[in-house]
């Protein structure tokens, strides 16, 4: 039986691993269906003690909790929302982050490119939706993780890492939009197993 995970799960694990590697310890989550793979990866990361996850049903509240945590602790924080109009609710906190020089990492799950412009439910233009209020905005697609070559995967990881690094070094908000294709999770396994999500802490350089 194949143990290969869906591309969306792999993309989620890659994003969360980069949060961990960049020292992000506080994440707020506004749960939804499209951001399910990322939510599961974040839950597993919290179970392993890599970060603290805080769930808020309202996206606007989730963004402000992350903003407040970053201001209080002086460290980068992240907020995750699902696709569609939920994304727009992050805007007020992002504006404040820009003018307060706060390192806020904005993660938005998105539906795949194949349904963009078709009138499908919860599909809006999410890439660069925050304009100049974020220092950088990029998009990655889960199907790109189907590429088997290690060099291709490293290139995707480097793109994610470069955005997170900008937030941390320059104390600014940044945006990563993540297109997640179906299946979103492994339908053969409904249990969250640490062997399915191989997150790890980077060894200390000291």
PDB file of C-alpha atoms in Angstrom:
ATOM      1  CA  UNK A   1       0.000   0.000   0.000  1.00  0.00           C
ATOM      2  CA  UNK A   2       1.388   3.393  -0.956  1.00  0.00           C
ATOM      3  CA  UNK A   3       2.158   5.802   1.894  1.00  0.00           C
ATOM      4  CA  UNK A   4       2.608   8.787  -0.371  1.00  0.00           C
ATOM      5  CA  UNK A   5       0.798  11.811   0.982  1.00  0.00           C
ATOM      6  CA  UNK A   6      -1.331  14.233  -1.047  1.00  0.00           C
ATOM      7  CA  UNK A   7       0.560  17.181  -2.493  1.00  0.00           C
ATOM      8  CA  UNK A   8      -1.461  19.578  -0.339  1.00  0.00           C
ATOM      9  CA  UNK A   9      -0.287  17.807   2.816  1.00  0.00           C
ATOM     10  CA  UNK A  10       3.316  17.979   1.620  1.00  0.00           C
ATOM     11  CA  UNK A  11       2.969  21.693   0.872  1.00  0.00           C
ATOM     12  CA  UNK A  12       1.501  22.318   4.316  1.00  0.00           C
ATOM     13  CA  UNK A  13       4.330  20.455   6.033  1.00  0.00           C
ATOM     14  CA  UNK A  14       6.900  22.401   4.037  1.00  0.00           C
ATOM     15  CA  UNK A  15       5.376  25.754   5.010  1.00  0.00           C
ATOM     16  CA  UNK A  16       5.063  24.865   8.699  1.00  0.00           C
ATOM     17  CA  UNK A  17       8.610  23.485   8.770  1.00  0.00           C
ATOM     18  CA  UNK A  18       9.870  26.799   7.426  1.00  0.00           C
ATOM     19  CA  UNK A  19       7.986  28.649  10.160  1.00  0.00           C
ATOM     20  CA  UNK A  20       9.737  26.465  12.716  1.00  0.00           C
ATOM     21  CA  UNK A  21      13.132  26.881  11.058  1.00  0.00           C
ATOM     22  CA  UNK A  22      12.734  30.663  11.101  1.00  0.00           C
ATOM     23  CA  UNK A  23      11.965  30.743  14.803  1.00  0.00           C
ATOM     24  CA  UNK A  24       8.231  31.456  14.639  1.00  0.00           C
ATOM     25  CA  UNK A  25       6.768  30.223  17.917  1.00  0.00           C
ATOM     26  CA  UNK A  26       3.308  31.839  17.969  1.00  0.00           C
ATOM     27  CA  UNK A  27       0.659  31.191  15.312  1.00  0.00           C
ATOM     28  CA  UNK A  28      -3.029  32.054  15.201  1.00  0.00           C
ATOM     29  CA  UNK A  29      -5.441  30.003  13.129  1.00  0.00           C
ATOM     30  CA  UNK A  30      -8.871  30.853  11.751  1.00  0.00           C
ATOM     31  CA  UNK A  31     -10.007  27.371  10.686  1.00  0.00           C
ATOM     32  CA  UNK A  32     -11.729  26.505   7.436  1.00  0.00           C
ATOM     33  CA  UNK A  33     -11.857  23.680   4.932  1.00  0.00           C
ATOM     34  CA  UNK A  34      -9.235  24.850   2.412  1.00  0.00           C
ATOM     35  CA  UNK A  35      -6.614  25.490   5.082  1.00  0.00           C
ATOM     36  CA  UNK A  36      -7.196  22.041   6.592  1.00  0.00           C
ATOM     37  CA  UNK A  37      -3.779  20.596   5.640  1.00  0.00           C
ATOM     38  CA  UNK A  38      -1.980  23.582   7.149  1.00  0.00           C
ATOM     39  CA  UNK A  39      -4.145  23.403  10.267  1.00  0.00           C
ATOM     40  CA  UNK A  40      -3.244  19.738  10.786  1.00  0.00           C
ATOM     41  CA  UNK A  41       0.454  20.442  10.322  1.00  0.00           C
ATOM     42  CA  UNK A  42       0.271  23.288  12.850  1.00  0.00           C
ATOM     43  CA  UNK A  43      -1.535  21.101  15.381  1.00  0.00           C
ATOM     44  CA  UNK A  44       1.186  18.473  15.044  1.00  0.00           C
ATOM     45  CA  UNK A  45       3.889  21.115  15.423  1.00  0.00           C
ATOM     46  CA  UNK A  46       2.276  22.286  18.658  1.00  0.00           C
ATOM     47  CA  UNK A  47       2.023  18.700  19.915  1.00  0.00           C
ATOM     48  CA  UNK A  48       5.765  18.349  19.361  1.00  0.00           C
ATOM     49  CA  UNK A  49       6.400  21.566  21.276  1.00  0.00           C
ATOM     50  CA  UNK A  50       7.695  23.548  18.300  1.00  0.00           C
ATOM     51  CA  UNK A  51       5.167  26.388  18.492  1.00  0.00           C
ATOM     52  CA  UNK A  52       2.096  27.698  20.298  1.00  0.00           C
ATOM     53  CA  UNK A  53      -1.149  27.568  18.286  1.00  0.00           C
ATOM     54  CA  UNK A  54      -4.142  29.780  19.079  1.00  0.00           C
ATOM     55  CA  UNK A  55      -7.482  29.250  17.335  1.00  0.00           C
ATOM     56  CA  UNK A  56      -9.884  32.115  16.654  1.00  0.00           C
ATOM     57  CA  UNK A  57     -13.076  31.657  14.664  1.00  0.00           C
ATOM     58  CA  UNK A  58     -13.055  35.268  13.465  1.00  0.00           C
ATOM     59  CA  UNK A  59     -10.260  36.038  10.993  1.00  0.00           C
ATOM     60  CA  UNK A  60      -9.986  39.691  12.021  1.00  0.00           C
ATOM     61  CA  UNK A  61      -9.517  38.655  15.649  1.00  0.00           C
ATOM     62  CA  UNK A  62      -6.962  36.014  14.657  1.00  0.00           C
ATOM     63  CA  UNK A  63      -4.866  38.609  12.850  1.00  0.00           C
ATOM     64  CA  UNK A  64      -4.959  41.032  15.771  1.00  0.00           C
ATOM     65  CA  UNK A  65      -3.999  38.319  18.255  1.00  0.00           C
ATOM     66  CA  UNK A  66      -0.935  37.516  16.134  1.00  0.00           C
ATOM     67  CA  UNK A  67      -0.138  41.227  15.807  1.00  0.00           C
ATOM     68  CA  UNK A  68      -0.404  41.787  19.545  1.00  0.00           C
ATOM     69  CA  UNK A  69       1.756  38.768  20.303  1.00  0.00           C
ATOM     70  CA  UNK A  70       4.478  40.012  17.941  1.00  0.00           C
ATOM     71  CA  UNK A  71       4.445  43.445  19.557  1.00  0.00           C
ATOM     72  CA  UNK A  72       4.565  41.988  23.068  1.00  0.00           C
ATOM     73  CA  UNK A  73       7.301  39.396  22.532  1.00  0.00           C
ATOM     74  CA  UNK A  74       9.282  41.231  19.848  1.00  0.00           C
ATOM     75  CA  UNK A  75       9.397  38.090  17.723  1.00  0.00           C
ATOM     76  CA  UNK A  76       7.781  37.176  14.380  1.00  0.00           C
ATOM     77  CA  UNK A  77       4.334  35.619  14.544  1.00  0.00           C
ATOM     78  CA  UNK A  78       2.047  34.163  11.899  1.00  0.00           C
ATOM     79  CA  UNK A  79      -1.655  34.089  11.129  1.00  0.00           C
ATOM     80  CA  UNK A  80      -3.397  31.537   8.906  1.00  0.00           C
ATOM     81  CA  UNK A  81      -6.770  31.842   7.230  1.00  0.00           C
ATOM     82  CA  UNK A  82      -8.739  29.863   4.695  1.00  0.00           C
ATOM     83  CA  UNK A  83      -9.624  30.967   1.168  1.00  0.00           C
ATOM     84  CA  UNK A  84     -12.040  33.559  -0.190  1.00  0.00           C
ATOM     85  CA  UNK A  85     -13.454  36.559   1.629  1.00  0.00           C
ATOM     86  CA  UNK A  86     -11.895  35.330   4.878  1.00  0.00           C
ATOM     87  CA  UNK A  87      -8.609  36.737   3.577  1.00  0.00           C
ATOM     88  CA  UNK A  88      -9.923  40.303   3.386  1.00  0.00           C
ATOM     89  CA  UNK A  89     -10.530  40.327   7.140  1.00  0.00           C
ATOM     90  CA  UNK A  90      -6.774  40.294   7.760  1.00  0.00           C
ATOM     91  CA  UNK A  91      -6.286  43.701   6.154  1.00  0.00           C
ATOM     92  CA  UNK A  92      -6.688  45.990   9.225  1.00  0.00           C
ATOM     93  CA  UNK A  93      -4.033  44.152  11.231  1.00  0.00           C
ATOM     94  CA  UNK A  94      -1.674  44.108   8.247  1.00  0.00           C
ATOM     95  CA  UNK A  95      -1.955  47.885   7.873  1.00  0.00           C
ATOM     96  CA  UNK A  96      -1.111  48.316  11.553  1.00  0.00           C
ATOM     97  CA  UNK A  97       1.797  45.893  11.243  1.00  0.00           C
ATOM     98  CA  UNK A  98       3.241  47.914   8.379  1.00  0.00           C
ATOM     99  CA  UNK A  99       3.148  51.228  10.206  1.00  0.00           C
ATOM    100  CA  UNK A 100       4.237  49.726  13.525  1.00  0.00           C
ATOM    101  CA  UNK A 101       7.145  47.770  11.991  1.00  0.00           C
ATOM    102  CA  UNK A 102       5.889  44.400  13.177  1.00  0.00           C
ATOM    103  CA  UNK A 103       7.173  41.113  11.652  1.00  0.00           C
ATOM    104  CA  UNK A 104       3.821  39.500  10.807  1.00  0.00           C
ATOM    105  CA  UNK A 105       3.712  36.475   8.501  1.00  0.00           C
ATOM    106  CA  UNK A 106       0.352  36.170   6.738  1.00  0.00           C
ATOM    107  CA  UNK A 107      -0.533  32.721   5.432  1.00  0.00           C
ATOM    108  CA  UNK A 108      -3.609  32.317   3.237  1.00  0.00           C
ATOM    109  CA  UNK A 109      -4.873  29.044   1.830  1.00  0.00           C
ATOM    110  CA  UNK A 110      -6.275  29.322  -1.686  1.00  0.00           C
ATOM    111  CA  UNK A 111      -8.150  27.164  -4.137  1.00  0.00           C
ATOM    112  CA  UNK A 112      -6.149  25.888  -7.145  1.00  0.00           C
ATOM    113  CA  UNK A 113      -5.575  27.884 -10.307  1.00  0.00           C
ATOM    114  CA  UNK A 114      -7.967  25.619 -12.235  1.00  0.00           C
ATOM    115  CA  UNK A 115     -10.988  27.165 -10.516  1.00  0.00           C
ATOM    116  CA  UNK A 116      -9.845  30.783 -10.579  1.00  0.00           C
ATOM    117  CA  UNK A 117     -12.186  32.956 -12.621  1.00  0.00           C
ATOM    118  CA  UNK A 118     -14.873  30.268 -12.864  1.00  0.00           C
ATOM    119  CA  UNK A 119     -17.273  31.654 -10.283  1.00  0.00           C
ATOM    120  CA  UNK A 120     -16.515  28.805  -7.879  1.00  0.00           C
ATOM    121  CA  UNK A 121     -17.353  29.227  -4.216  1.00  0.00           C
ATOM    122  CA  UNK A 122     -14.849  31.102  -2.052  1.00  0.00           C
ATOM    123  CA  UNK A 123     -12.586  32.110  -4.914  1.00  0.00           C
ATOM    124  CA  UNK A 124     -11.246  35.643  -5.063  1.00  0.00           C
ATOM    125  CA  UNK A 125      -7.947  37.082  -6.293  1.00  0.00           C
ATOM    126  CA  UNK A 126      -5.743  36.515  -3.254  1.00  0.00           C
ATOM    127  CA  UNK A 127      -2.242  36.939  -4.601  1.00  0.00           C
ATOM    128  CA  UNK A 128      -0.985  40.472  -3.862  1.00  0.00           C
ATOM    129  CA  UNK A 129      -4.390  41.346  -2.393  1.00  0.00           C
ATOM    130  CA  UNK A 130      -2.682  43.427   0.313  1.00  0.00           C
ATOM    131  CA  UNK A 131      -0.766  45.580  -2.178  1.00  0.00           C
ATOM    132  CA  UNK A 132       2.019  47.726  -0.769  1.00  0.00           C
ATOM    133  CA  UNK A 133       0.972  47.029   2.813  1.00  0.00           C
ATOM    134  CA  UNK A 134       3.094  43.881   2.759  1.00  0.00           C
ATOM    135  CA  UNK A 135       6.795  43.977   1.952  1.00  0.00           C
ATOM    136  CA  UNK A 136       6.508  40.922  -0.266  1.00  0.00           C
ATOM    137  CA  UNK A 137       3.759  38.629  -1.520  1.00  0.00           C
ATOM    138  CA  UNK A 138       4.338  35.328  -3.293  1.00  0.00           C
ATOM    139  CA  UNK A 139       2.291  32.290  -4.207  1.00  0.00           C
ATOM    140  CA  UNK A 140       3.115  28.604  -4.224  1.00  0.00           C
ATOM    141  CA  UNK A 141       1.028  25.724  -5.563  1.00  0.00           C
ATOM    142  CA  UNK A 142       0.676  22.334  -3.919  1.00  0.00           C
ATOM    143  CA  UNK A 143       0.903  20.548  -7.262  1.00  0.00           C
ATOM    144  CA  UNK A 144       4.465  21.814  -7.590  1.00  0.00           C
ATOM    145  CA  UNK A 145       5.350  19.454  -4.724  1.00  0.00           C
ATOM    146  CA  UNK A 146       4.618  16.521  -7.040  1.00  0.00           C
ATOM    147  CA  UNK A 147       7.996  17.238  -8.579  1.00  0.00           C
ATOM    148  CA  UNK A 148      10.246  14.412  -7.500  1.00  0.00           C
ATOM    149  CA  UNK A 149      13.619  16.118  -7.861  1.00  0.00           C
ATOM    150  CA  UNK A 150      15.177  17.348  -4.648  1.00  0.00           C
ATOM    151  CA  UNK A 151      16.522  20.473  -6.359  1.00  0.00           C
ATOM    152  CA  UNK A 152      13.015  21.543  -7.382  1.00  0.00           C
ATOM    153  CA  UNK A 153      11.711  21.082  -3.856  1.00  0.00           C
ATOM    154  CA  UNK A 154      14.662  22.975  -2.435  1.00  0.00           C
ATOM    155  CA  UNK A 155      13.865  25.863  -4.780  1.00  0.00           C
ATOM    156  CA  UNK A 156      10.293  26.015  -3.447  1.00  0.00           C
ATOM    157  CA  UNK A 157      11.572  25.903   0.128  1.00  0.00           C
ATOM    158  CA  UNK A 158      14.029  28.708  -0.615  1.00  0.00           C
ATOM    159  CA  UNK A 159      11.214  30.881  -2.007  1.00  0.00           C
ATOM    160  CA  UNK A 160       9.186  30.423   1.171  1.00  0.00           C
ATOM    161  CA  UNK A 161      12.209  31.005   3.363  1.00  0.00           C
ATOM    162  CA  UNK A 162      13.128  34.203   1.528  1.00  0.00           C
ATOM    163  CA  UNK A 163       9.715  35.712   2.292  1.00  0.00           C
ATOM    164  CA  UNK A 164       9.807  34.746   5.953  1.00  0.00           C
ATOM    165  CA  UNK A 165      13.334  36.123   6.253  1.00  0.00           C
ATOM    166  CA  UNK A 166      12.207  39.512   4.940  1.00  0.00           C
ATOM    167  CA  UNK A 167       9.573  39.745   7.674  1.00  0.00           C
ATOM    168  CA  UNK A 168      12.053  38.846  10.384  1.00  0.00           C
ATOM    169  CA  UNK A 169      15.018  40.937   9.265  1.00  0.00           C
ATOM    170  CA  UNK A 170      13.090  44.064   8.275  1.00  0.00           C
ATOM    171  CA  UNK A 171      10.240  43.831  10.819  1.00  0.00           C
ATOM    172  CA  UNK A 172       7.511  44.062   8.223  1.00  0.00           C
ATOM    173  CA  UNK A 173       4.394  42.087   7.254  1.00  0.00           C
ATOM    174  CA  UNK A 174       4.700  39.595   4.377  1.00  0.00           C
ATOM    175  CA  UNK A 175       2.205  37.366   2.581  1.00  0.00           C
ATOM    176  CA  UNK A 176       2.409  33.760   1.408  1.00  0.00           C
ATOM    177  CA  UNK A 177      -0.584  32.533  -0.617  1.00  0.00           C
ATOM    178  CA  UNK A 178      -0.777  28.736  -0.847  1.00  0.00           C
ATOM    179  CA  UNK A 179      -2.829  27.064  -3.574  1.00  0.00           C
ATOM    180  CA  UNK A 180      -4.008  23.733  -2.204  1.00  0.00           C
ATOM    181  CA  UNK A 181      -5.407  21.149  -4.577  1.00  0.00           C
ATOM    182  CA  UNK A 182      -7.640  18.233  -3.674  1.00  0.00           C
ATOM    183  CA  UNK A 183      -7.342  15.832  -2.012  1.00  0.00           C
ATOM    184  CA  UNK A 184      -6.520  18.106   0.895  1.00  0.00           C
ATOM    185  CA  UNK A 185      -5.806  15.278   3.328  1.00  0.00           C
ATOM    186  CA  UNK A 186      -5.089  11.564   3.148  1.00  0.00           C
ATOM    187  CA  UNK A 187      -8.531   9.993   2.888  1.00  0.00           C
ATOM    188  CA  UNK A 188      -7.194   6.600   3.984  1.00  0.00           C
ATOM    189  CA  UNK A 189      -6.138   7.925   7.369  1.00  0.00           C
ATOM    190  CA  UNK A 190      -8.254  10.136   9.607  1.00  0.00           C
ATOM    191  CA  UNK A 191      -5.862   9.916  12.554  1.00  0.00           C
ATOM    192  CA  UNK A 192      -3.179  12.532  13.064  1.00  0.00           C
ATOM    193  CA  UNK A 193      -0.002  10.507  13.279  1.00  0.00           C
ATOM    194  CA  UNK A 194       3.415  12.056  13.874  1.00  0.00           C
ATOM    195  CA  UNK A 195       4.902   9.675  11.311  1.00  0.00           C
ATOM    196  CA  UNK A 196       2.746  11.344   8.653  1.00  0.00           C
ATOM    197  CA  UNK A 197       4.026  14.823   9.516  1.00  0.00           C
ATOM    198  CA  UNK A 198       7.823  14.642   9.901  1.00  0.00           C
ATOM    199  CA  UNK A 199       8.363  18.117  11.354  1.00  0.00           C
ATOM    200  CA  UNK A 200      11.627  18.704  13.166  1.00  0.00           C
ATOM    201  CA  UNK A 201      13.571  21.336  15.046  1.00  0.00           C
ATOM    202  CA  UNK A 202      16.752  22.562  13.424  1.00  0.00           C
ATOM    203  CA  UNK A 203      19.874  21.746  15.478  1.00  0.00           C
ATOM    204  CA  UNK A 204      21.358  24.660  17.361  1.00  0.00           C
ATOM    205  CA  UNK A 205      24.333  26.342  15.701  1.00  0.00           C
ATOM    206  CA  UNK A 206      25.824  27.212  19.087  1.00  0.00           C
TER     207      UNK A 206
END
